[in-house]
Amino acid sequence: MAASLAGLAACAGPAAGPAGPVTAGPPAPAPTVPAGRTVGVLLPLSGGNARLGQEMLASTRLALGAPTAPPLDIRDTEAAGGAGAAAQAAVAAGDGVILGPLTAAETTQAAAVTASTSIPMLAYTSDLSLGRPGVWALGIAPEQQVERLVTAARAEGRQHFAAFLPDTALGRAMGKALTEVCAAQGLATPDVVYHTTSPASITQGLKTLSAYDTRLAAAQPGAQAPVPPDMSAVDPLGAGAPAVPAPATGQGTAPAAPAVPKLGAPPFDALLLADTGLQLASVIDALQAVQAIGPAATGTAAAAQAPAITVDTPPAAAPVAGAAVTGVPAHTPVGALTVPPTVSTQPAVAPPSPPQQASVPVRILGTGLWGAFAGKLGRLEGAWYAAPDPGARQRFIQIFMARYHHMPTPLSDLSYDSAALVGALDRARPPGQPNGYAIAALTRPDGFSGVDGVFGLTPDGQTLRDLAIFQIQPGGGGRIVSPAAGRLVRDQRS
């Protein structure tokens, strides 16, 4: 049996977390450590992200605290020269693998240094575009979420996808991912509209995307519906369409505006969103105004049809975890990061059983960030988001709290997982080799089972994840309606 997280914590020995901030010291591998076995750790240990960096370092030490674990070469990416200088120092010290850095910008700097070496890097950014042979982004990425959502939506019969997204890096990443995933799955090119922060931009953009004027005209008594506009040629932020009729105020002598009739369905049956906070509230208001959602679109009858597995709403989409190489399948019970025994061809996340098809005209799809405040999203009843199953993380939380006496941040999962993975590969290193960090070992097709589910690294630098689908409930909160598959399998699209 593979060691569980509890076993890994026990192996970590008595070394407790630091009483105060940890500073990076000069690399000093013990003479008995073979060259290339030391693990470079690049984290912000000072500056604005120092608290987060210290916490991620604590998770790293939790996973690699055993006396026989490979030594750590800790570098502060906020020191002079930044992440580039930290990576250069790690290379000069002869480190065999690099864990970190934290951000996309830092990863770009560090990857430029390691490009001419054979040292693999497991970075903590969620920007998958930075992945290349030898460099992997471990953060839970928009692309992974979108692929999972589209696959699940197709399984319940959705064919016409669209997106209404903030004009931000996250919004652009999700829009690009939706276009690429739809193309890969043989679906029509989705209409993607980006909006600014103003309520006017949000309302006008959704009116255009949902063909509001065409639907309104078709709903008028005795009216003949005009030809729908070419959605790809319409400026979503323009002012060519009339405003959504406002309710009468009852003041003055002006006649009351006519009530908006019940409109037909918009030209999409699945809509991807990525807003949060007050902007999301404005988007929900506009969605209801143009009748893209509402009692007919996400009512309790539809929610009742979808089978649900009761799970508490997870925290913000968390990254991954754990390690032991012993020939246990990737779907080992919660708490063990394992290296599965069998090998298949190039992996892809296995599609789990889809939720039962429900009579929701438009399925709203959202970002995993919604998990942090799903309890406030009752107006989006029936909406989906993709995130790790939080149940698997509970054992890690217990062990972390027992050692450090506070809750770990989601990013601590990433540093724990990467360190535990490296420790597992080190224990399984081939005889005569200084370490087990070979690309072939890191990219085994079956992947690894971590704190937040199964994940895999591909030879071209991509990271695969196995996510669950959560559905927003009538009073808010998320429930799993499509569990994570629990494994990686062959790519069914190739």
Short mmCIF file of C-alpha atoms in Angstrom, two decimals:
data_model
loop_
_atom_site.label_atom_id
_atom_site.label_comp_id
_atom_site.label_asym_id
_atom_site.label_seq_id
_atom_site.Cartn_x
_atom_site.Cartn_y
_atom_site.Cartn_z
CA MET A 1 0.00 0.00 0.00
CA ALA A 2 1.15 3.51 -0.71
CA ALA A 3 1.92 5.78 2.19
CA SER A 4 -0.94 8.12 2.99
CA LEU A 5 -0.52 11.79 3.82
CA ALA A 6 -0.46 10.74 7.45
CA GLY A 7 2.42 8.41 6.68
CA LEU A 8 4.26 11.10 4.79
CA ALA A 9 3.84 13.52 7.68
CA ALA A 10 5.16 10.95 10.11
CA CYS A 11 8.18 10.37 7.90
CA ALA A 12 8.85 14.09 7.94
CA GLY A 13 10.20 13.70 11.46
CA PRO A 14 10.07 16.20 14.28
CA ALA A 15 11.08 19.26 12.25
CA ALA A 16 8.38 21.80 13.01
CA GLY A 17 7.53 24.87 11.01
CA PRO A 18 9.71 27.93 11.49
CA ALA A 19 8.80 30.28 14.30
CA GLY A 20 9.45 33.28 12.06
CA PRO A 21 10.24 34.11 8.45
CA VAL A 22 12.77 31.91 6.71
CA THR A 23 15.47 33.50 4.61
CA ALA A 24 17.28 31.76 1.80
CA GLY A 25 20.79 30.74 2.64
CA PRO A 26 23.72 29.75 0.47
CA PRO A 27 23.43 26.28 -1.03
CA ALA A 28 25.37 23.82 1.05
CA PRO A 29 24.55 20.25 0.05
CA ALA A 30 26.08 17.68 2.33
CA PRO A 31 29.14 15.97 0.89
CA THR A 32 27.29 12.65 0.86
CA VAL A 33 24.53 14.00 -1.41
CA PRO A 34 25.12 13.00 -5.05
CA ALA A 35 25.38 15.90 -7.46
CA GLY A 36 21.99 16.60 -8.96
CA ARG A 37 19.90 15.22 -6.09
CA THR A 38 19.33 18.55 -4.33
CA VAL A 39 15.91 20.19 -4.86
CA GLY A 40 15.91 23.87 -5.73
CA VAL A 41 13.02 25.86 -4.21
CA LEU A 42 12.24 29.28 -5.70
CA LEU A 43 9.69 31.23 -3.62
CA PRO A 44 9.06 34.82 -2.51
CA LEU A 45 10.41 34.77 1.05
CA SER A 46 10.43 38.55 1.43
CA GLY A 47 8.42 41.39 -0.05
CA GLY A 48 4.68 41.53 -0.65
CA ASN A 49 4.18 37.79 -1.13
CA ALA A 50 6.46 36.73 1.73
CA ARG A 51 3.66 35.30 3.86
CA LEU A 52 2.42 33.14 1.01
CA GLY A 53 5.95 32.08 0.13
CA GLN A 54 6.68 31.09 3.71
CA GLU A 55 3.52 29.01 3.86
CA MET A 56 4.36 27.23 0.61
CA LEU A 57 7.83 26.55 1.93
CA ALA A 58 6.28 25.04 5.06
CA SER A 59 4.29 22.64 2.86
CA THR A 60 7.43 21.77 0.94
CA ARG A 61 9.19 20.89 4.17
CA LEU A 62 6.19 18.90 5.32
CA ALA A 63 6.58 16.68 2.26
CA LEU A 64 10.40 16.51 2.28
CA GLY A 65 11.16 16.55 5.99
CA ALA A 66 12.35 12.97 6.37
CA PRO A 67 16.06 12.44 7.16
CA THR A 68 16.47 10.48 3.93
CA ALA A 69 14.72 13.08 1.74
CA PRO A 70 16.76 15.06 -0.76
CA PRO A 71 18.09 18.34 0.66
CA LEU A 72 16.53 21.68 -0.24
CA ASP A 73 18.32 24.62 -1.86
CA ILE A 74 16.01 27.51 -0.93
CA ARG A 75 16.13 30.73 -2.99
CA ASP A 76 14.24 33.98 -2.45
CA THR A 77 12.79 35.26 -5.73
CA GLU A 78 12.37 38.72 -4.15
CA ALA A 79 16.11 39.06 -3.58
CA ALA A 80 18.35 41.05 -5.92
CA GLY A 81 18.04 39.78 -9.48
CA GLY A 82 14.62 38.24 -8.91
CA ALA A 83 13.59 34.81 -10.14
CA GLY A 84 16.19 34.84 -12.91
CA ALA A 85 19.06 35.23 -10.47
CA ALA A 86 17.51 32.62 -8.15
CA ALA A 87 17.31 30.14 -11.03
CA GLN A 88 20.90 30.88 -12.04
CA ALA A 89 22.03 30.16 -8.49
CA ALA A 90 20.09 26.89 -8.45
CA VAL A 91 21.69 25.83 -11.73
CA ALA A 92 25.15 26.78 -10.48
CA ALA A 93 24.57 24.78 -7.29
CA GLY A 94 23.86 21.67 -9.33
CA ASP A 95 20.24 21.24 -8.28
CA GLY A 96 18.52 18.34 -10.00
CA VAL A 97 15.00 19.80 -10.11
CA ILE A 98 13.44 23.21 -9.40
CA LEU A 99 10.16 23.72 -7.53
CA GLY A 100 8.63 27.13 -8.27
CA PRO A 101 8.66 30.00 -8.91
CA LEU A 102 5.24 31.39 -8.03
CA THR A 103 4.03 33.78 -10.74
CA ALA A 104 3.87 33.73 -14.52
CA ALA A 105 6.39 36.56 -14.82
CA GLU A 106 8.83 34.81 -12.50
CA THR A 107 8.36 31.54 -14.37
CA THR A 108 9.24 33.28 -17.64
CA GLN A 109 12.46 34.58 -16.10
CA ALA A 110 13.45 31.28 -14.53
CA ALA A 111 12.57 29.22 -17.60
CA ALA A 112 14.87 31.38 -19.72
CA VAL A 113 17.71 30.33 -17.43
CA THR A 114 16.91 26.61 -17.38
CA ALA A 115 16.21 26.40 -21.13
CA SER A 116 19.81 25.46 -21.86
CA THR A 117 19.91 22.85 -19.10
CA SER A 118 18.25 19.51 -18.44
CA ILE A 119 16.84 20.62 -15.09
CA PRO A 120 13.04 20.17 -14.91
CA MET A 121 10.95 22.94 -13.33
CA LEU A 122 7.56 22.55 -11.64
CA ALA A 123 6.21 26.11 -11.46
CA TYR A 124 3.20 27.24 -9.46
CA THR A 125 1.60 29.55 -12.01
CA SER A 126 -1.68 28.60 -13.71
CA ASP A 127 -0.56 30.03 -17.07
CA LEU A 128 -0.34 26.90 -19.20
CA SER A 129 1.09 28.88 -22.11
CA LEU A 130 4.42 28.88 -20.27
CA GLY A 131 4.62 25.10 -20.39
CA ARG A 132 7.29 23.58 -22.61
CA PRO A 133 9.42 20.44 -22.48
CA GLY A 134 10.97 20.52 -19.03
CA VAL A 135 8.70 23.25 -17.61
CA TRP A 136 5.21 22.63 -16.20
CA ALA A 137 2.62 25.03 -14.75
CA LEU A 138 0.94 23.26 -11.83
CA GLY A 139 -1.81 25.77 -11.01
CA ILE A 140 -5.39 24.84 -11.84
CA ALA A 141 -5.77 26.60 -15.17
CA PRO A 142 -8.70 28.11 -17.06
CA GLU A 143 -8.06 25.71 -19.93
CA GLN A 144 -8.47 22.69 -17.67
CA GLN A 145 -11.72 24.01 -16.25
CA VAL A 146 -13.18 24.92 -19.65
CA GLU A 147 -12.39 21.54 -21.16
CA ARG A 148 -14.05 19.76 -18.25
CA LEU A 149 -17.14 22.00 -18.45
CA VAL A 150 -17.57 21.66 -22.20
CA THR A 151 -17.19 17.89 -22.03
CA ALA A 152 -19.83 17.65 -19.30
CA ALA A 153 -22.18 20.06 -21.08
CA ARG A 154 -21.90 18.09 -24.32
CA ALA A 155 -22.76 14.94 -22.38
CA GLU A 156 -26.12 16.47 -21.44
CA GLY A 157 -26.80 17.50 -25.04
CA ARG A 158 -25.41 21.04 -25.27
CA GLN A 159 -24.24 21.98 -28.75
CA HIS A 160 -24.25 25.78 -29.00
CA PHE A 161 -21.68 27.46 -26.76
CA ALA A 162 -21.06 31.15 -26.13
CA ALA A 163 -19.05 33.20 -23.64
CA PHE A 164 -19.56 36.55 -21.94
CA LEU A 165 -16.30 37.39 -20.23
CA PRO A 166 -14.47 40.26 -18.57
CA ASP A 167 -11.77 41.88 -20.67
CA THR A 168 -9.04 40.63 -18.34
CA ALA A 169 -6.25 38.08 -18.53
CA LEU A 170 -8.54 35.46 -17.00
CA GLY A 171 -11.40 36.32 -19.33
CA ARG A 172 -9.18 36.20 -22.40
CA ALA A 173 -7.69 32.86 -21.31
CA MET A 174 -11.14 31.33 -20.83
CA GLY A 175 -12.41 32.70 -24.14
CA LYS A 176 -9.41 31.33 -26.00
CA ALA A 177 -9.82 27.99 -24.24
CA LEU A 178 -13.50 27.76 -25.15
CA THR A 179 -12.76 28.41 -28.82
CA GLU A 180 -10.01 25.79 -28.86
CA VAL A 181 -11.99 23.16 -26.95
CA CYS A 182 -15.05 23.59 -29.18
CA ALA A 183 -12.86 23.18 -32.26
CA ALA A 184 -11.19 20.07 -30.80
CA GLN A 185 -14.59 18.53 -30.00
CA GLY A 186 -16.11 19.27 -33.41
CA LEU A 187 -18.48 22.00 -32.18
CA ALA A 188 -19.34 25.24 -33.92
CA THR A 189 -17.11 28.22 -33.18
CA PRO A 190 -18.58 29.88 -30.09
CA ASP A 191 -19.59 33.55 -29.97
CA VAL A 192 -17.28 35.19 -27.43
CA VAL A 193 -17.96 38.71 -26.15
CA TYR A 194 -15.67 40.63 -23.80
CA HIS A 195 -17.04 43.44 -21.67
CA THR A 196 -15.66 46.31 -19.62
CA THR A 197 -16.59 47.02 -16.02
CA SER A 198 -19.45 49.42 -16.76
CA PRO A 199 -23.05 48.20 -16.32
CA ALA A 200 -23.88 49.71 -19.73
CA SER A 201 -21.19 47.59 -21.40
CA ILE A 202 -22.46 44.50 -19.63
CA THR A 203 -26.10 45.09 -20.56
CA GLN A 204 -25.38 46.02 -24.17
CA GLY A 205 -22.99 43.12 -24.63
CA LEU A 206 -25.50 40.59 -23.37
CA LYS A 207 -28.28 42.09 -25.47
CA THR A 208 -26.14 41.57 -28.55
CA LEU A 209 -24.91 38.12 -27.60
CA SER A 210 -28.40 36.88 -26.73
CA ALA A 211 -30.05 38.38 -29.86
CA TYR A 212 -32.39 40.23 -27.54
CA ASP A 213 -33.96 42.51 -30.15
CA THR A 214 -34.66 39.66 -32.53
CA ARG A 215 -36.24 37.61 -29.77
CA LEU A 216 -38.24 40.61 -28.55
CA ALA A 217 -39.60 41.31 -32.02
CA ALA A 218 -40.54 37.68 -32.48
CA ALA A 219 -42.43 37.72 -29.19
CA GLN A 220 -44.61 40.74 -30.11
CA PRO A 221 -48.23 39.81 -30.97
CA GLY A 222 -48.58 39.44 -34.74
CA ALA A 223 -44.97 40.39 -35.39
CA GLN A 224 -42.74 38.57 -37.82
CA ALA A 225 -39.26 37.88 -36.52
CA PRO A 226 -36.52 39.70 -38.42
CA VAL A 227 -33.50 37.84 -39.76
CA PRO A 228 -31.01 37.32 -36.88
CA PRO A 229 -27.91 39.52 -37.15
CA ASP A 230 -24.47 38.20 -37.98
CA MET A 231 -23.18 37.84 -34.43
CA SER A 232 -19.53 37.88 -35.48
CA ALA A 233 -19.92 41.27 -37.14
CA VAL A 234 -21.65 43.09 -34.27
CA ASP A 235 -19.74 45.37 -31.94
CA PRO A 236 -20.94 44.17 -28.50
CA LEU A 237 -20.09 47.50 -26.94
CA GLY A 238 -21.85 49.60 -29.55
CA ALA A 239 -25.15 51.36 -29.17
CA GLY A 240 -27.00 50.04 -32.16
CA ALA A 241 -29.72 48.22 -30.22
CA PRO A 242 -32.39 49.83 -28.09
CA ALA A 243 -32.21 49.52 -24.35
CA VAL A 244 -34.01 46.81 -22.44
CA PRO A 245 -37.44 48.22 -21.53
CA ALA A 246 -37.50 49.49 -17.95
CA PRO A 247 -40.43 49.02 -15.61
CA ALA A 248 -42.79 51.96 -15.19
CA THR A 249 -42.14 54.25 -12.25
CA GLY A 250 -45.73 55.42 -11.85
CA GLN A 251 -44.55 59.05 -11.56
CA GLY A 252 -45.69 61.91 -13.78
CA THR A 253 -47.99 61.57 -16.74
CA ALA A 254 -45.77 59.44 -18.96
CA PRO A 255 -47.47 56.19 -19.96
CA ALA A 256 -46.12 53.00 -18.43
CA ALA A 257 -43.66 51.07 -20.60
CA PRO A 258 -45.18 47.90 -21.99
CA ALA A 259 -44.28 44.73 -20.15
CA VAL A 260 -41.63 42.62 -21.81
CA PRO A 261 -43.24 39.42 -23.08
CA LYS A 262 -41.74 36.02 -22.45
CA LEU A 263 -38.95 35.64 -25.00
CA GLY A 264 -37.74 32.61 -26.86
CA ALA A 265 -34.43 30.95 -26.06
CA PRO A 266 -31.20 32.77 -26.96
CA PRO A 267 -28.97 31.42 -29.75
CA PHE A 268 -26.87 29.37 -27.32
CA ASP A 269 -27.62 26.62 -24.83
CA ALA A 270 -24.42 26.94 -22.77
CA LEU A 271 -22.89 30.24 -21.67
CA LEU A 272 -19.43 30.61 -20.11
CA LEU A 273 -18.86 33.37 -17.52
CA ALA A 274 -15.78 34.40 -15.55
CA ASP A 275 -16.77 37.46 -13.52
CA THR A 276 -16.65 37.61 -9.75
CA GLY A 277 -17.75 40.09 -7.10
CA LEU A 278 -19.85 43.13 -7.99
CA GLN A 279 -19.28 42.63 -11.70
CA LEU A 280 -20.80 39.18 -11.49
CA ALA A 281 -23.86 40.71 -9.80
CA SER A 282 -24.21 43.12 -12.74
CA VAL A 283 -23.88 40.24 -15.19
CA ILE A 284 -26.61 38.29 -13.38
CA ASP A 285 -28.90 41.34 -13.47
CA ALA A 286 -28.36 41.68 -17.22
CA LEU A 287 -28.81 37.96 -17.84
CA GLN A 288 -32.21 38.12 -16.16
CA ALA A 289 -33.14 41.32 -18.02
CA VAL A 290 -32.50 39.73 -21.42
CA GLN A 291 -34.16 36.50 -20.23
CA ALA A 292 -31.06 34.35 -20.70
CA ILE A 293 -31.64 33.01 -17.20
CA GLY A 294 -34.56 33.11 -14.82
CA PRO A 295 -37.22 30.77 -13.43
CA ALA A 296 -37.60 29.17 -16.85
CA ALA A 297 -33.87 28.79 -17.36
CA THR A 298 -32.49 27.67 -14.02
CA GLY A 299 -35.50 26.83 -11.90
CA THR A 300 -35.85 24.33 -9.12
CA ALA A 301 -37.43 21.76 -11.40
CA ALA A 302 -34.28 21.62 -13.49
CA ALA A 303 -32.07 21.45 -10.44
CA ALA A 304 -34.12 18.62 -9.02
CA GLN A 305 -33.53 16.51 -12.13
CA ALA A 306 -29.75 16.58 -11.81
CA PRO A 307 -28.43 13.91 -9.46
CA ALA A 308 -26.21 15.47 -6.82
CA ILE A 309 -23.61 14.16 -4.44
CA THR A 310 -23.73 16.20 -1.28
CA VAL A 311 -20.38 17.90 -0.75
CA ASP A 312 -19.67 21.10 1.09
CA THR A 313 -18.81 24.01 -1.17
CA PRO A 314 -15.02 23.93 -1.67
CA PRO A 315 -12.70 26.81 -1.00
CA ALA A 316 -11.17 28.71 -3.90
CA ALA A 317 -10.08 26.29 -6.56
CA ALA A 318 -7.14 24.57 -5.01
CA PRO A 319 -4.05 23.21 -6.71
CA VAL A 320 -2.60 19.48 -5.96
CA ALA A 321 -0.53 17.11 -3.55
CA GLY A 322 1.29 13.99 -1.95
CA ALA A 323 3.68 11.03 -2.79
CA ALA A 324 4.81 7.44 -2.54
CA VAL A 325 5.90 5.07 -5.29
CA THR A 326 4.63 1.57 -4.58
CA GLY A 327 2.49 0.34 -7.47
CA VAL A 328 -0.89 1.53 -6.25
CA PRO A 329 -3.45 2.71 -8.83
CA ALA A 330 -3.92 6.43 -9.37
CA HIS A 331 -7.36 6.21 -7.81
CA THR A 332 -5.93 5.26 -4.42
CA PRO A 333 -8.21 6.43 -1.59
CA VAL A 334 -7.92 10.00 -0.41
CA GLY A 335 -4.74 11.22 1.11
CA ALA A 336 -2.08 9.37 -0.86
CA LEU A 337 -0.08 10.80 -3.70
CA THR A 338 0.87 7.70 -5.62
CA VAL A 339 2.64 6.80 -8.81
CA PRO A 340 0.29 4.36 -10.53
CA PRO A 341 1.85 1.09 -11.68
CA THR A 342 0.56 0.68 -15.22
CA VAL A 343 1.58 2.66 -18.26
CA SER A 344 -0.68 3.72 -21.12
CA THR A 345 -0.15 6.03 -24.08
CA GLN A 346 -0.46 9.84 -24.02
CA PRO A 347 -2.95 10.61 -21.23
CA ALA A 348 -6.03 12.75 -21.06
CA VAL A 349 -8.38 13.18 -18.16
CA ALA A 350 -10.97 10.43 -18.29
CA PRO A 351 -14.50 11.75 -18.79
CA PRO A 352 -16.53 10.75 -15.72
CA SER A 353 -20.17 9.85 -15.84
CA PRO A 354 -22.14 12.90 -17.02
CA PRO A 355 -24.94 14.38 -14.96
CA GLN A 356 -28.44 13.43 -15.95
CA GLN A 357 -29.77 15.71 -18.71
CA ALA A 358 -31.92 18.47 -17.28
CA SER A 359 -34.45 20.77 -18.93
CA VAL A 360 -32.40 23.95 -18.50
CA PRO A 361 -32.55 26.03 -21.70
CA VAL A 362 -29.18 27.69 -20.97
CA ARG A 363 -26.53 26.03 -18.81
CA ILE A 364 -24.38 28.70 -17.18
CA LEU A 365 -20.74 27.64 -16.87
CA GLY A 366 -18.36 29.45 -14.55
CA THR A 367 -14.87 29.63 -13.15
CA GLY A 368 -13.64 27.50 -10.27
CA LEU A 369 -13.14 30.75 -8.34
CA TRP A 370 -16.88 30.64 -7.69
CA GLY A 371 -16.27 27.85 -5.19
CA ALA A 372 -14.99 30.40 -2.68
CA PHE A 373 -18.34 32.22 -2.55
CA ALA A 374 -20.81 29.75 -4.03
CA GLY A 375 -23.03 30.24 -0.99
CA LYS A 376 -23.87 33.71 -2.34
CA LEU A 377 -24.73 32.56 -5.87
CA GLY A 378 -28.31 31.36 -5.39
CA ARG A 379 -29.45 33.58 -8.30
CA LEU A 380 -27.32 31.40 -10.58
CA GLU A 381 -29.10 28.25 -9.48
CA GLY A 382 -28.23 25.40 -11.82
CA ALA A 383 -24.92 26.93 -12.96
CA TRP A 384 -21.82 24.73 -13.10
CA TYR A 385 -18.17 25.25 -12.25
CA ALA A 386 -15.25 22.83 -12.35
CA ALA A 387 -12.95 22.37 -9.35
CA PRO A 388 -11.18 19.65 -7.36
CA ASP A 389 -13.29 17.55 -5.02
CA PRO A 390 -12.57 19.12 -1.60
CA GLY A 391 -13.10 15.81 0.16
CA ALA A 392 -9.67 14.55 -0.89
CA ARG A 393 -8.01 17.60 0.66
CA GLN A 394 -9.32 17.05 4.18
CA ARG A 395 -6.55 14.67 5.26
CA PHE A 396 -3.89 17.12 4.09
CA ILE A 397 -5.59 19.89 6.04
CA GLN A 398 -5.51 17.78 9.21
CA ILE A 399 -1.82 17.00 8.85
CA PHE A 400 -0.88 20.57 8.01
CA MET A 401 -2.85 21.96 10.96
CA ALA A 402 -1.34 19.39 13.32
CA ARG A 403 2.12 20.62 12.34
CA TYR A 404 1.58 24.36 11.84
CA HIS A 405 -1.66 25.06 13.76
CA HIS A 406 -3.50 26.94 11.02
CA MET A 407 -5.35 26.21 7.78
CA PRO A 408 -3.21 25.86 4.65
CA THR A 409 -3.84 28.14 1.72
CA PRO A 410 -4.87 26.48 -1.56
CA LEU A 411 -1.47 27.25 -3.07
CA SER A 412 0.12 25.21 -0.29
CA ASP A 413 -1.38 22.20 -2.03
CA LEU A 414 0.79 22.91 -5.05
CA SER A 415 4.05 23.17 -3.14
CA TYR A 416 3.21 20.08 -1.10
CA ASP A 417 2.27 18.07 -4.16
CA SER A 418 5.34 19.01 -6.16
CA ALA A 419 7.67 18.32 -3.24
CA ALA A 420 6.00 15.01 -2.39
CA LEU A 421 6.18 13.99 -6.05
CA VAL A 422 9.89 14.78 -6.16
CA GLY A 423 10.42 12.83 -2.94
CA ALA A 424 8.61 9.84 -4.39
CA LEU A 425 10.72 9.89 -7.55
CA ASP A 426 13.87 10.26 -5.47
CA ARG A 427 13.03 7.14 -3.49
CA ALA A 428 12.47 5.26 -6.75
CA ARG A 429 15.62 6.52 -8.48
CA PRO A 430 17.36 3.86 -10.59
CA PRO A 431 20.53 2.33 -9.16
CA GLY A 432 23.59 4.34 -10.01
CA GLN A 433 21.61 7.48 -10.84
CA PRO A 434 21.97 10.66 -8.76
CA ASN A 435 18.22 11.27 -8.75
CA GLY A 436 14.92 10.05 -10.12
CA TYR A 437 13.85 13.35 -11.69
CA ALA A 438 14.07 12.12 -15.27
CA ILE A 439 11.53 13.54 -17.73
CA ALA A 440 10.24 10.02 -18.43
CA ALA A 441 9.47 9.55 -14.73
CA LEU A 442 7.80 12.95 -14.38
CA THR A 443 5.63 12.39 -17.45
CA ARG A 444 4.49 8.83 -16.84
CA PRO A 445 1.18 8.51 -18.74
CA ASP A 446 -0.85 7.32 -15.76
CA GLY A 447 -0.11 10.52 -13.88
CA PHE A 448 -0.16 10.95 -10.11
CA SER A 449 -2.85 11.00 -7.44
CA GLY A 450 -2.56 14.10 -5.28
CA VAL A 451 -4.39 15.89 -2.52
CA ASP A 452 -6.73 17.56 -5.02
CA GLY A 453 -7.10 14.65 -7.39
CA VAL A 454 -5.28 13.02 -10.26
CA PHE A 455 -2.93 15.10 -12.39
CA GLY A 456 -0.45 14.33 -15.12
CA LEU A 457 2.50 16.01 -16.84
CA THR A 458 2.97 15.61 -20.57
CA PRO A 459 6.31 15.61 -22.43
CA ASP A 460 5.42 18.89 -24.19
CA GLY A 461 4.98 20.74 -20.91
CA GLN A 462 1.22 20.57 -20.42
CA THR A 463 -0.50 19.68 -17.16
CA LEU A 464 -3.67 17.56 -17.07
CA ARG A 465 -6.13 17.59 -14.18
CA ASP A 466 -9.13 15.55 -13.11
CA LEU A 467 -11.86 17.92 -11.89
CA ALA A 468 -15.39 17.51 -10.57
CA ILE A 469 -18.44 19.47 -11.73
CA PHE A 470 -20.29 21.45 -9.06
CA GLN A 471 -23.83 22.81 -9.47
CA ILE A 472 -25.11 25.93 -7.71
CA GLN A 473 -28.08 25.10 -5.48
CA PRO A 474 -31.31 27.13 -5.05
CA GLY A 475 -30.13 28.76 -1.83
CA GLY A 476 -26.51 28.98 -2.90
CA GLY A 477 -23.63 26.61 -2.36
CA GLY A 478 -22.23 23.97 -4.67
CA ARG A 479 -22.93 20.24 -4.92
CA ILE A 480 -21.06 17.73 -7.04
CA VAL A 481 -23.21 16.54 -9.94
CA SER A 482 -20.40 14.87 -11.89
CA PRO A 483 -17.54 13.43 -9.81
CA ALA A 484 -13.94 13.46 -10.89
CA ALA A 485 -12.99 10.35 -12.85
CA GLY A 486 -10.16 9.43 -10.49
CA ARG A 487 -7.73 8.48 -13.25
CA LEU A 488 -6.00 9.48 -16.47
CA VAL A 489 -6.64 7.44 -19.61
CA ARG A 490 -5.72 7.45 -23.27
CA ASP A 491 -6.71 10.50 -25.28
CA GLN A 492 -10.04 9.51 -26.79
CA ARG A 493 -9.90 12.31 -29.38
CA SER A 494 -6.71 11.15 -31.08
#
